[in-house]
XYZ file of C-alpha atoms in Angstrom:
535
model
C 125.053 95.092 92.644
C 124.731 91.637 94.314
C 121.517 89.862 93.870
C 120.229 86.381 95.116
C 119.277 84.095 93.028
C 115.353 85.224 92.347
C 112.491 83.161 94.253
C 109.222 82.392 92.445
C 107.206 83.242 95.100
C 103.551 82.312 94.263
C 104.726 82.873 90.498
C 104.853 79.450 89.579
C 101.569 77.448 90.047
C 103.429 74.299 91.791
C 105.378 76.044 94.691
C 102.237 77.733 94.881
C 100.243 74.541 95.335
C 103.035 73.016 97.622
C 103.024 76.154 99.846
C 99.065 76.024 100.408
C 99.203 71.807 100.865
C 101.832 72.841 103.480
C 99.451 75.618 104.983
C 96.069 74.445 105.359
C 96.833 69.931 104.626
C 99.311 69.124 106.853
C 99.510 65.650 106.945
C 98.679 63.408 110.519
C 101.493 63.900 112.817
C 103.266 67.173 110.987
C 103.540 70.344 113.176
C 100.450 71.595 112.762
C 101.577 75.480 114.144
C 101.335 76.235 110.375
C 97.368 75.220 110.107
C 97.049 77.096 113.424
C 98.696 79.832 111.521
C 96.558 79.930 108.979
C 93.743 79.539 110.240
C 93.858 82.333 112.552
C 94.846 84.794 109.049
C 91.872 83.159 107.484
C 89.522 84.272 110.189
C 90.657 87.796 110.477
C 89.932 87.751 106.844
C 86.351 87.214 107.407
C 85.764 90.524 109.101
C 82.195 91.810 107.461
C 83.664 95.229 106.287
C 85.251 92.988 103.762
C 82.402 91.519 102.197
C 82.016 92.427 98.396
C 85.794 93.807 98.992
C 89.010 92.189 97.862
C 92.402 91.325 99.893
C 95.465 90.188 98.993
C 98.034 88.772 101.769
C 101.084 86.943 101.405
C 103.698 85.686 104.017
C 106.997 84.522 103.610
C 109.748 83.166 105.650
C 112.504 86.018 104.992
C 115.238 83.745 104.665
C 114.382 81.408 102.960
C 111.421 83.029 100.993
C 109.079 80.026 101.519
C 105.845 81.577 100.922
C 104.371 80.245 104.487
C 100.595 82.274 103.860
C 98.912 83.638 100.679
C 95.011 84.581 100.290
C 94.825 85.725 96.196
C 98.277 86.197 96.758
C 98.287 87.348 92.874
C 95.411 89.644 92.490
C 96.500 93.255 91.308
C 95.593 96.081 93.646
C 95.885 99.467 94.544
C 98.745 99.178 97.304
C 98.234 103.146 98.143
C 101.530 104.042 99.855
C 103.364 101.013 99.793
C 104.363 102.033 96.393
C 107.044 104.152 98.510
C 108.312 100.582 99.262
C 109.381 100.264 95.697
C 110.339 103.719 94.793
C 112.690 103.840 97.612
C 114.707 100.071 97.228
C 114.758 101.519 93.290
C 116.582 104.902 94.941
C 118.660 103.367 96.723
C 119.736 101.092 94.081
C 119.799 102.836 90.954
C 121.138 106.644 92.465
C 122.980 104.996 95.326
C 122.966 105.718 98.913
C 125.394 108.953 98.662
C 123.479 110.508 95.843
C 122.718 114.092 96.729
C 120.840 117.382 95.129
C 123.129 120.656 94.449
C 121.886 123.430 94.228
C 124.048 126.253 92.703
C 123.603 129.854 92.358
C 126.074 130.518 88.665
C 126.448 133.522 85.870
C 128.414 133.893 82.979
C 129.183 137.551 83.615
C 131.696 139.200 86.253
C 132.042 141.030 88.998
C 133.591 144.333 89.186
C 133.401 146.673 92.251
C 130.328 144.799 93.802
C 128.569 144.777 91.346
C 127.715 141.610 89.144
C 127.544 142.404 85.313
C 125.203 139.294 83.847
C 122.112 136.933 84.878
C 122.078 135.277 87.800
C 120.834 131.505 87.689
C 119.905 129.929 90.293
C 119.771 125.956 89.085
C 117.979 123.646 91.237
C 118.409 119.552 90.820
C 115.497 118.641 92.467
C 116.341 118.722 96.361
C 113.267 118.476 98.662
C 114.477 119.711 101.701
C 115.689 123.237 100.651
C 114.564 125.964 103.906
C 114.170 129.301 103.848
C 117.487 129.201 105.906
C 119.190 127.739 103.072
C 118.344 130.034 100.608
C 120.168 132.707 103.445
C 123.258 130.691 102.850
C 123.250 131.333 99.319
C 122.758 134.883 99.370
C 125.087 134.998 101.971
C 127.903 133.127 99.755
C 127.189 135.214 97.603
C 127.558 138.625 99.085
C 130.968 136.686 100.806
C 131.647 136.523 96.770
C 131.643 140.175 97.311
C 128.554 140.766 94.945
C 126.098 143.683 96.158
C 124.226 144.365 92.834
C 123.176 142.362 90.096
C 122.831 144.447 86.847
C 121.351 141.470 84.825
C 118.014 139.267 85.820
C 117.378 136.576 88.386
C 116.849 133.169 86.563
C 115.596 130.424 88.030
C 116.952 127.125 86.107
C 114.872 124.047 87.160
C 115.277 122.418 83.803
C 116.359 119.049 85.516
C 112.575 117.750 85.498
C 110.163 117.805 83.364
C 107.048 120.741 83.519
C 104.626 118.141 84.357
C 103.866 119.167 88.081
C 101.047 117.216 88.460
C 101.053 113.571 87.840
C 98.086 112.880 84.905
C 96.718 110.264 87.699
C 96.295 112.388 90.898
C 92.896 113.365 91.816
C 92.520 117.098 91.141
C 91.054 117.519 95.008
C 94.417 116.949 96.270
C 96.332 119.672 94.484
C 95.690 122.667 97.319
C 96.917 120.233 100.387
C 100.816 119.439 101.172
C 100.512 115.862 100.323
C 99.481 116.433 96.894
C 102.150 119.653 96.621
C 103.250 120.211 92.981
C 106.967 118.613 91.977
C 109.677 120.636 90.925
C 113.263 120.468 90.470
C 113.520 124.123 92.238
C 111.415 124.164 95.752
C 111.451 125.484 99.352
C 110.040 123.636 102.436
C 108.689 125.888 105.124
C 109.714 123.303 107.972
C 111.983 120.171 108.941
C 109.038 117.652 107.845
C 110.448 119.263 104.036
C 107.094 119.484 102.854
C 108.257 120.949 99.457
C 106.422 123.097 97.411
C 104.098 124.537 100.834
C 103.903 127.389 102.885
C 102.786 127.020 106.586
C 99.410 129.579 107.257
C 98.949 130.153 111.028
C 95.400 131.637 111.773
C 95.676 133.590 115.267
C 91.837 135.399 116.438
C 91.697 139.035 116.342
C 91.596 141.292 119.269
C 88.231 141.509 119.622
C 85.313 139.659 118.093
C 84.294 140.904 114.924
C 88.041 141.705 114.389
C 89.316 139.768 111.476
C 91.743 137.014 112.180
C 95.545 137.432 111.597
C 96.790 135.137 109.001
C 100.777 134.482 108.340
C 102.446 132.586 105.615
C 105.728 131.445 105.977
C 108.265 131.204 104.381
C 106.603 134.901 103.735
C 108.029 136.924 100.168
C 104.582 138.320 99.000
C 104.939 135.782 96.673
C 101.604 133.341 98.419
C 99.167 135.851 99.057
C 95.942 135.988 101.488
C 92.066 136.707 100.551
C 91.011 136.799 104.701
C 87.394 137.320 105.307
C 86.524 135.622 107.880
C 86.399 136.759 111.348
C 86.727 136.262 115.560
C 83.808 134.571 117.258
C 82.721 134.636 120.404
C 84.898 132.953 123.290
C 84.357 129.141 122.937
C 82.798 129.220 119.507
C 83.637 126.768 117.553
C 86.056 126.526 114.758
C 84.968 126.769 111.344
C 87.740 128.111 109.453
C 87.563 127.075 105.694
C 91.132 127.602 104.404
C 91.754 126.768 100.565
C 94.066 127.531 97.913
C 92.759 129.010 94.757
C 93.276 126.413 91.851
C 95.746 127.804 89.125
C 96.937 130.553 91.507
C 98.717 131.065 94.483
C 96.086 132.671 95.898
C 95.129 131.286 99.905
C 91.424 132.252 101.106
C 90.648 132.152 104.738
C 87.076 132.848 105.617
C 84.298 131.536 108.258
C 85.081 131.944 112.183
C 87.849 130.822 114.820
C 87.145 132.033 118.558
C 88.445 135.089 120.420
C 90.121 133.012 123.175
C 91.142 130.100 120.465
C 95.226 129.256 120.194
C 96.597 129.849 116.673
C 95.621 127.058 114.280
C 98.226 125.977 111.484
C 97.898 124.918 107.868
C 100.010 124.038 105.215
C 98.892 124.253 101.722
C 100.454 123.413 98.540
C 101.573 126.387 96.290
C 100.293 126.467 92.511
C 104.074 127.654 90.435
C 106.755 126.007 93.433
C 109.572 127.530 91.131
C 108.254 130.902 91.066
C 108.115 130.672 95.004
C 111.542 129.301 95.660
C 112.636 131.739 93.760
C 111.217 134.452 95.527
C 112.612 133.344 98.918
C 116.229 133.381 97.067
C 115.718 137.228 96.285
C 114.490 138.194 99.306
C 117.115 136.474 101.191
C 119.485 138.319 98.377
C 117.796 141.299 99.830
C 118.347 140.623 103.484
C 121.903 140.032 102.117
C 121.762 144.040 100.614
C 121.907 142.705 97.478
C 120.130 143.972 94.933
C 118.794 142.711 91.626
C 118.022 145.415 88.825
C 116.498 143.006 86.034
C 113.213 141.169 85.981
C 112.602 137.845 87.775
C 112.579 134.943 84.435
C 111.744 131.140 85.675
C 112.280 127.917 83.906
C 115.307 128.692 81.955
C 118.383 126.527 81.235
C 121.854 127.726 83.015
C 124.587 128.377 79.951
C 127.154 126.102 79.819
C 129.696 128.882 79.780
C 128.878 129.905 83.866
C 130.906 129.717 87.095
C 129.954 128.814 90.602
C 129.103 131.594 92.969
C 127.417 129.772 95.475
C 126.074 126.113 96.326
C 124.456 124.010 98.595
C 124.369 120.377 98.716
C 121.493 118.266 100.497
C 121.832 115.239 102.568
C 122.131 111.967 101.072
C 119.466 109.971 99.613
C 120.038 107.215 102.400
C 119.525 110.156 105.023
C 116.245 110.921 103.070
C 115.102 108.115 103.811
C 114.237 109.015 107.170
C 111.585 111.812 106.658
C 110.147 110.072 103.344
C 109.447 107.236 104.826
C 108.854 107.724 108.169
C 106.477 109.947 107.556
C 104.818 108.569 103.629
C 106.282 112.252 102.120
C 104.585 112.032 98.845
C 106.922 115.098 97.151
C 110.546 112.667 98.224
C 109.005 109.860 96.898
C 107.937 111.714 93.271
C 111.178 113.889 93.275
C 113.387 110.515 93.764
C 111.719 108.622 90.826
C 112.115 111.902 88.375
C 115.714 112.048 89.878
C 116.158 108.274 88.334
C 115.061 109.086 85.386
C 117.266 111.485 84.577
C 120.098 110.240 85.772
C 119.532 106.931 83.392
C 118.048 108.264 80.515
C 118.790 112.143 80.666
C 114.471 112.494 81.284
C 113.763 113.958 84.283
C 109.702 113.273 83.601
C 107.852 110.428 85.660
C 107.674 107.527 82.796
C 111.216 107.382 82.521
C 111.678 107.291 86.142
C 109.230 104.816 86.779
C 110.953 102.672 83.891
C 114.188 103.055 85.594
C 112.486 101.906 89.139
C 110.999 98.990 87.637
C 114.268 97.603 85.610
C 115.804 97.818 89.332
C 112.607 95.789 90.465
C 113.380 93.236 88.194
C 116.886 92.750 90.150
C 114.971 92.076 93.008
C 112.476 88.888 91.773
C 109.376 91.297 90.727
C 107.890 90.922 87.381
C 106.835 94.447 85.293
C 104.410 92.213 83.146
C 101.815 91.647 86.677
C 102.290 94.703 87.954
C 101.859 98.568 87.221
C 104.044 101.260 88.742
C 102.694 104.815 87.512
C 104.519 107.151 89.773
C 106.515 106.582 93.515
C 104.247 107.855 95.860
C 100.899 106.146 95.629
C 98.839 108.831 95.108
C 97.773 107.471 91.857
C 94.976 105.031 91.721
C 96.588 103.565 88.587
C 99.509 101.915 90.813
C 98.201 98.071 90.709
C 100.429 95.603 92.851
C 99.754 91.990 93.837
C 100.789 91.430 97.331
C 102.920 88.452 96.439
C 105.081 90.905 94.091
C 105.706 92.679 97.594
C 106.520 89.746 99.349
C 108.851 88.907 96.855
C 110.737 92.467 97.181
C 110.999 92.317 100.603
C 112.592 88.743 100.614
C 114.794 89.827 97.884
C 115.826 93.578 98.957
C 117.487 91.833 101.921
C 120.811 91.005 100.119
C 121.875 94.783 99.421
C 124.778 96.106 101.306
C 122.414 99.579 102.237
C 119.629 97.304 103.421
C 119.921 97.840 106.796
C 119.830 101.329 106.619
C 116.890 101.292 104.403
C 115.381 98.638 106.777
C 115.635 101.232 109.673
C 114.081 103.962 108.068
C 110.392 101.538 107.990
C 108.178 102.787 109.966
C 108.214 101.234 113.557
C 104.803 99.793 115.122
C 104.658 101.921 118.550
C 108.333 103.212 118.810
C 107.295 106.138 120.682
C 109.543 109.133 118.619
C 107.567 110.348 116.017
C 110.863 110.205 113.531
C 111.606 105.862 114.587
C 107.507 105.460 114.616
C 106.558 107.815 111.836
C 103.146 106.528 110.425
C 103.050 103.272 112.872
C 103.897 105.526 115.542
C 100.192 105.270 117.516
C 99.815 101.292 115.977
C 99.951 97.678 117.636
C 101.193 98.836 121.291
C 100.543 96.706 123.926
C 101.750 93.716 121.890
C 104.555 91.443 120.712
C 104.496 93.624 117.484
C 105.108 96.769 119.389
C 108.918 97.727 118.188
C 108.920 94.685 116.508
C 107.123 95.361 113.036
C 108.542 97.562 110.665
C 106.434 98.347 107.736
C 104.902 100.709 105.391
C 101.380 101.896 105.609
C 98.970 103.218 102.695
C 95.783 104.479 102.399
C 93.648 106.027 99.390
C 89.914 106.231 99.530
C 88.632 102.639 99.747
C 92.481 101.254 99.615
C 94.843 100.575 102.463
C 98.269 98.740 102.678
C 100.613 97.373 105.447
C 103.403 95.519 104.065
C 106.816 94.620 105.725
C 108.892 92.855 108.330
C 107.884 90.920 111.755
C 109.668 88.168 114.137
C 107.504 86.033 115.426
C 107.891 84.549 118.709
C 109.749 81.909 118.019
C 112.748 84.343 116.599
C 112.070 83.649 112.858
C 112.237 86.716 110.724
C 108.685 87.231 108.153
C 107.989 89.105 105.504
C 104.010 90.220 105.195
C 102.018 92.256 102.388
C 98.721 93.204 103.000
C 96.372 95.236 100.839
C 93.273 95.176 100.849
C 90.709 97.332 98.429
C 87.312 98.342 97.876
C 85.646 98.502 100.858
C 82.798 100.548 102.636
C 83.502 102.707 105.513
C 86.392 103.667 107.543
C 89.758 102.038 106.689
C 90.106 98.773 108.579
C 93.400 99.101 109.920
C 92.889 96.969 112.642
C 92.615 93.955 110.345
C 95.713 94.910 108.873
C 96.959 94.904 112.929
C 95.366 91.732 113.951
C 97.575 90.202 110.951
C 100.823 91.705 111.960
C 99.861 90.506 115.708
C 99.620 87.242 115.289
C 102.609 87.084 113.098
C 104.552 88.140 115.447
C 102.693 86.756 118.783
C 103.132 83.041 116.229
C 105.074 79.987 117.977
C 105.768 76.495 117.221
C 104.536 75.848 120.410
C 100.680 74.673 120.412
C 101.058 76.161 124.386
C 101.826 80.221 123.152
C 99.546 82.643 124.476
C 96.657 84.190 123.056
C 97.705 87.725 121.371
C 96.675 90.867 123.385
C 94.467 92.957 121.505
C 95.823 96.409 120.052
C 95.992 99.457 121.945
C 96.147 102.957 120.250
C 97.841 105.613 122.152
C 96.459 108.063 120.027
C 93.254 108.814 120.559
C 90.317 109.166 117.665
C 90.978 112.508 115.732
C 88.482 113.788 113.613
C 91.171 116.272 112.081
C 92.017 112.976 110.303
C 89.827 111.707 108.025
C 89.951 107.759 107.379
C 89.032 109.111 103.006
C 91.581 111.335 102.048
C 94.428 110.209 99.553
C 97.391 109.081 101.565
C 98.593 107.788 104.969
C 96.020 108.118 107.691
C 98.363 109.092 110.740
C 99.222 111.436 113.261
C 102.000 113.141 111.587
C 101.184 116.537 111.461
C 98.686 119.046 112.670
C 95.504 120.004 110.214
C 92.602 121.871 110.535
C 88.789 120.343 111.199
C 87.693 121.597 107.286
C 90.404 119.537 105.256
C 91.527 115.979 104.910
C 95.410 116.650 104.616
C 97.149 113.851 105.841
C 98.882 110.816 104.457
């Protein structure tokens, strides 16, 4: 892979001392657009919600990586989802553009007169956007393969990662929603979001009140089942419609009330075993298929080396992946991509060996493993600590590689106005010169919340920002995080350049989206009023 030669940006204390003399001591007679600059930074920086909180912001010229802004440019913090920002340059660089996921349906026995005399494995590689319609085409290979019983068991092989399905730093109150779904190298996604690892629970009211609701899982095998005891309120009640996952089983309850006149409200939770229930969707699509399976249902065991192919599928490039994971902050890509590095450079599909593997292709871009902590891809850990300036110096770097451009375009757009170009910046900065301009990733964790990314300003330059800020009180201050980007990109050499407008939201305040829940705070996906599922 090509690589510039690496920038010290704010990593050695001169250039950091001659980029802050250039920023706030210009001498008499210098353009002073740069003290104007940062002066306007510095003030947004003194909003009161971040008193007795800590930021760190860097800006860089992308070309040249002159670090042009930096307020504790070095200080380690928890960057929330912007960790996707480095878990997806390391995809892209260490498994390549064109990697892909097969997934293969194999036996070491044989067929004779329909019917199959052996196991059946079906060995997943980690893909994250296996459907329900997928697993169809397998079965239907399959019966095309001219098998219509299988006298033998149904194996599921997802061997390729790992058994740790939970990362040891997630928060345990995340485990039931989709965001915090558990990672496997064998899954099903019930939708085109490729939430793997959930099923999608629609609540419609009964026919009467006092009628219990009617609650549907899909993709539906039996597999998830329902505890319902709640039940239809009176027209124009309000909705109070607890809806949980049991922990340690997949097990969803539904109780309290949703009105007799009320639309059918959806869900999606995270299942408990995700092999178990991919599984299940592959036999009954084997069933839909006629085929039958006589043996038991075994998970978690390794496909012989003395098999053959019966069937296959093969998922879309990582570079196309790129579009749903980071569009719209999918924690489950981002965890699936870093166990996928790992095994493919160390033969240890578990997260330490994919995060080493991310962080050795880091290195190729200027960032230095000694200042920072990577702990898994998505950002759901709190124990992810990243100064912005390490960001900065990514995003300066990253620019060199032949799939940046690609990788570039798959940033969430401020205000782009399609939900798959905007993704979680979709609703942010309209109304201004960063509107289709800034394209960024967002972040948020309780207390934590990220921007960091690309802007022109108005002059036609091309910057590179990182903002994270940490530890306040209250609701995430996003706007700060907007007023930066805004002025970045409403900046001009000329003293004469207009006053920024102020953002505009075209979304407007949803309390189905609470500002504390572990992930992206964004429009991206309907939720119910009782949970906090969103990234």
């Amino acid at each position: 892979m090509t690589r510039r030669p690496l920038r010290a940006l704010l990593l050695a204390p001169v250039a950091a001392c001659m980029a802050l003399t250039l920023v706030w001591s210009a001498p008499a007679g210098a353009d002073q657009s740069r003290a104007a600059f940062a002066d306007t930074l510095d003030e947004i920086l003194t909003d009161p919600r971040l008193d007795g909180a800590q930021a760190s912001v860097v800006v860089a010229d992308a070309e040249s990586g002159d670090v042009l802004y930096e307020h504790n440019g070095d200080d380690r913090l928890m960057p929330a989802s912007n960790s996707k920002l480095l878990s997806s340059a390391a995809a892209m660089d260490v498994l390549g553009p064109d990697y892909t996921f097969a997934t293969e349906v194999r036996t070491p026995g044989r067929v004779v007169g329909g019917v199959l005399v052996g196991d059946l494995y079906l060995r997943g590689t980690g893909d994250p956007t296996l459907l329900y319609e997928d697993y169809q085409s397998l079965a239907a290979q399959l019966k095309k393969a001219g098998v219509r019983q299988v006298v033998g068991n149904l194996v599921a092989d997802d061997t390729r990662f790992d058994d740790e399905r939970y990362h040891w730093g997630w928060n345990v109150d995340d485990e039931q929603y989709y965001y915090g779904a558990p990672i496997s190298a064998l899954t099903v996604a019930p939708d085109t979001d490729y939430d793997a690892g959930t099923v999608k629970v629609t609540v419609e009211p009964g026919a009467a009140v006092g009628d219990r609701p009617k609650v549907s899982v899909y993709p539906d095998t039996g597999f998830v089942t329902v505890e319902n005891t709640a039940t239809t309120g009176e027209a124009g009640s309000s909705l109070s419609l607890p809806l949980n996952r049991k922990h340690g089983e997949d097990v969803i309850t539904v109780s309290g009330s949703i009105a007799v006149d009320a639309n059918p409200t959806s869900v999606w939770r995270a299942v408990w075993d995700p092999t178990g229930h991919a599984t299940a969707v592959f036999k009954t699509a084997l069933a839909e298929e006629g085929i039958r399976v006589v043996g038991k249902t075994r998970l978690g065991r390794a496909t012989p080396d003395n098999t053959r192919l019966l069937a296959s599928h093969e998922s879309m490039t990582v570079a196309e992946l790129m579009n749903p994971f980071m569009k719209l902050s999918n924690n489950g890509h981002a965890e699936v991509l870093v166990k996928a590095m790992g095994y493919e450079s160390a033969g240890d599909g578990g997260w330490s060996a994919g995060t080493a593997a991310a962080r050795d292709s880091l290195a190729g871009f200027g960032m230095d493993d000694s200042v920072y902590v990577l702990a898994d891809g998505s950002g759901l850990t709190r124990r992810n600590w990243v100064p912005a300036s390490e960001f900065a110096t990514m995003l300066v770097n990253v620019r060199d590689e032949a799939w940046f451009d690609t990788w570039y375009e798959e940033l969430p757009i401020a205000c782009a106005g399609e939900r798959f170009a905007g993704g979680t910046l979709n609703s942010r900065m309209c109304g201004t010169p960063a509107e289709k301009n800034a394209h960024a990733k967002t972040g948020s964790l309780t207390g934590a919340t990220g921007l960091s990314g690309y802007v022109t300003d108005a002059d036609g330059r091309e910057l590179v920002f990182s903002i994270v800020l940490n530890y306040y009180m209250g609701s995430h201050p996003k706007d700060i995080e907007d007023r930066i980007v805004i002025a970045l990109a409403s900046h001009s050499a000329d003293a004469t350049a207009e006053e920024a407008p102020a953002p505009r939201n075209t979304v407007p305040g949803d309390p189905e989206h609470s500002l504390d829940a572990e992930h992206d705070s964004a429009v991206v996906k309907p939720e119910d009023l009782t949970t906090t599922g969103h990234r």
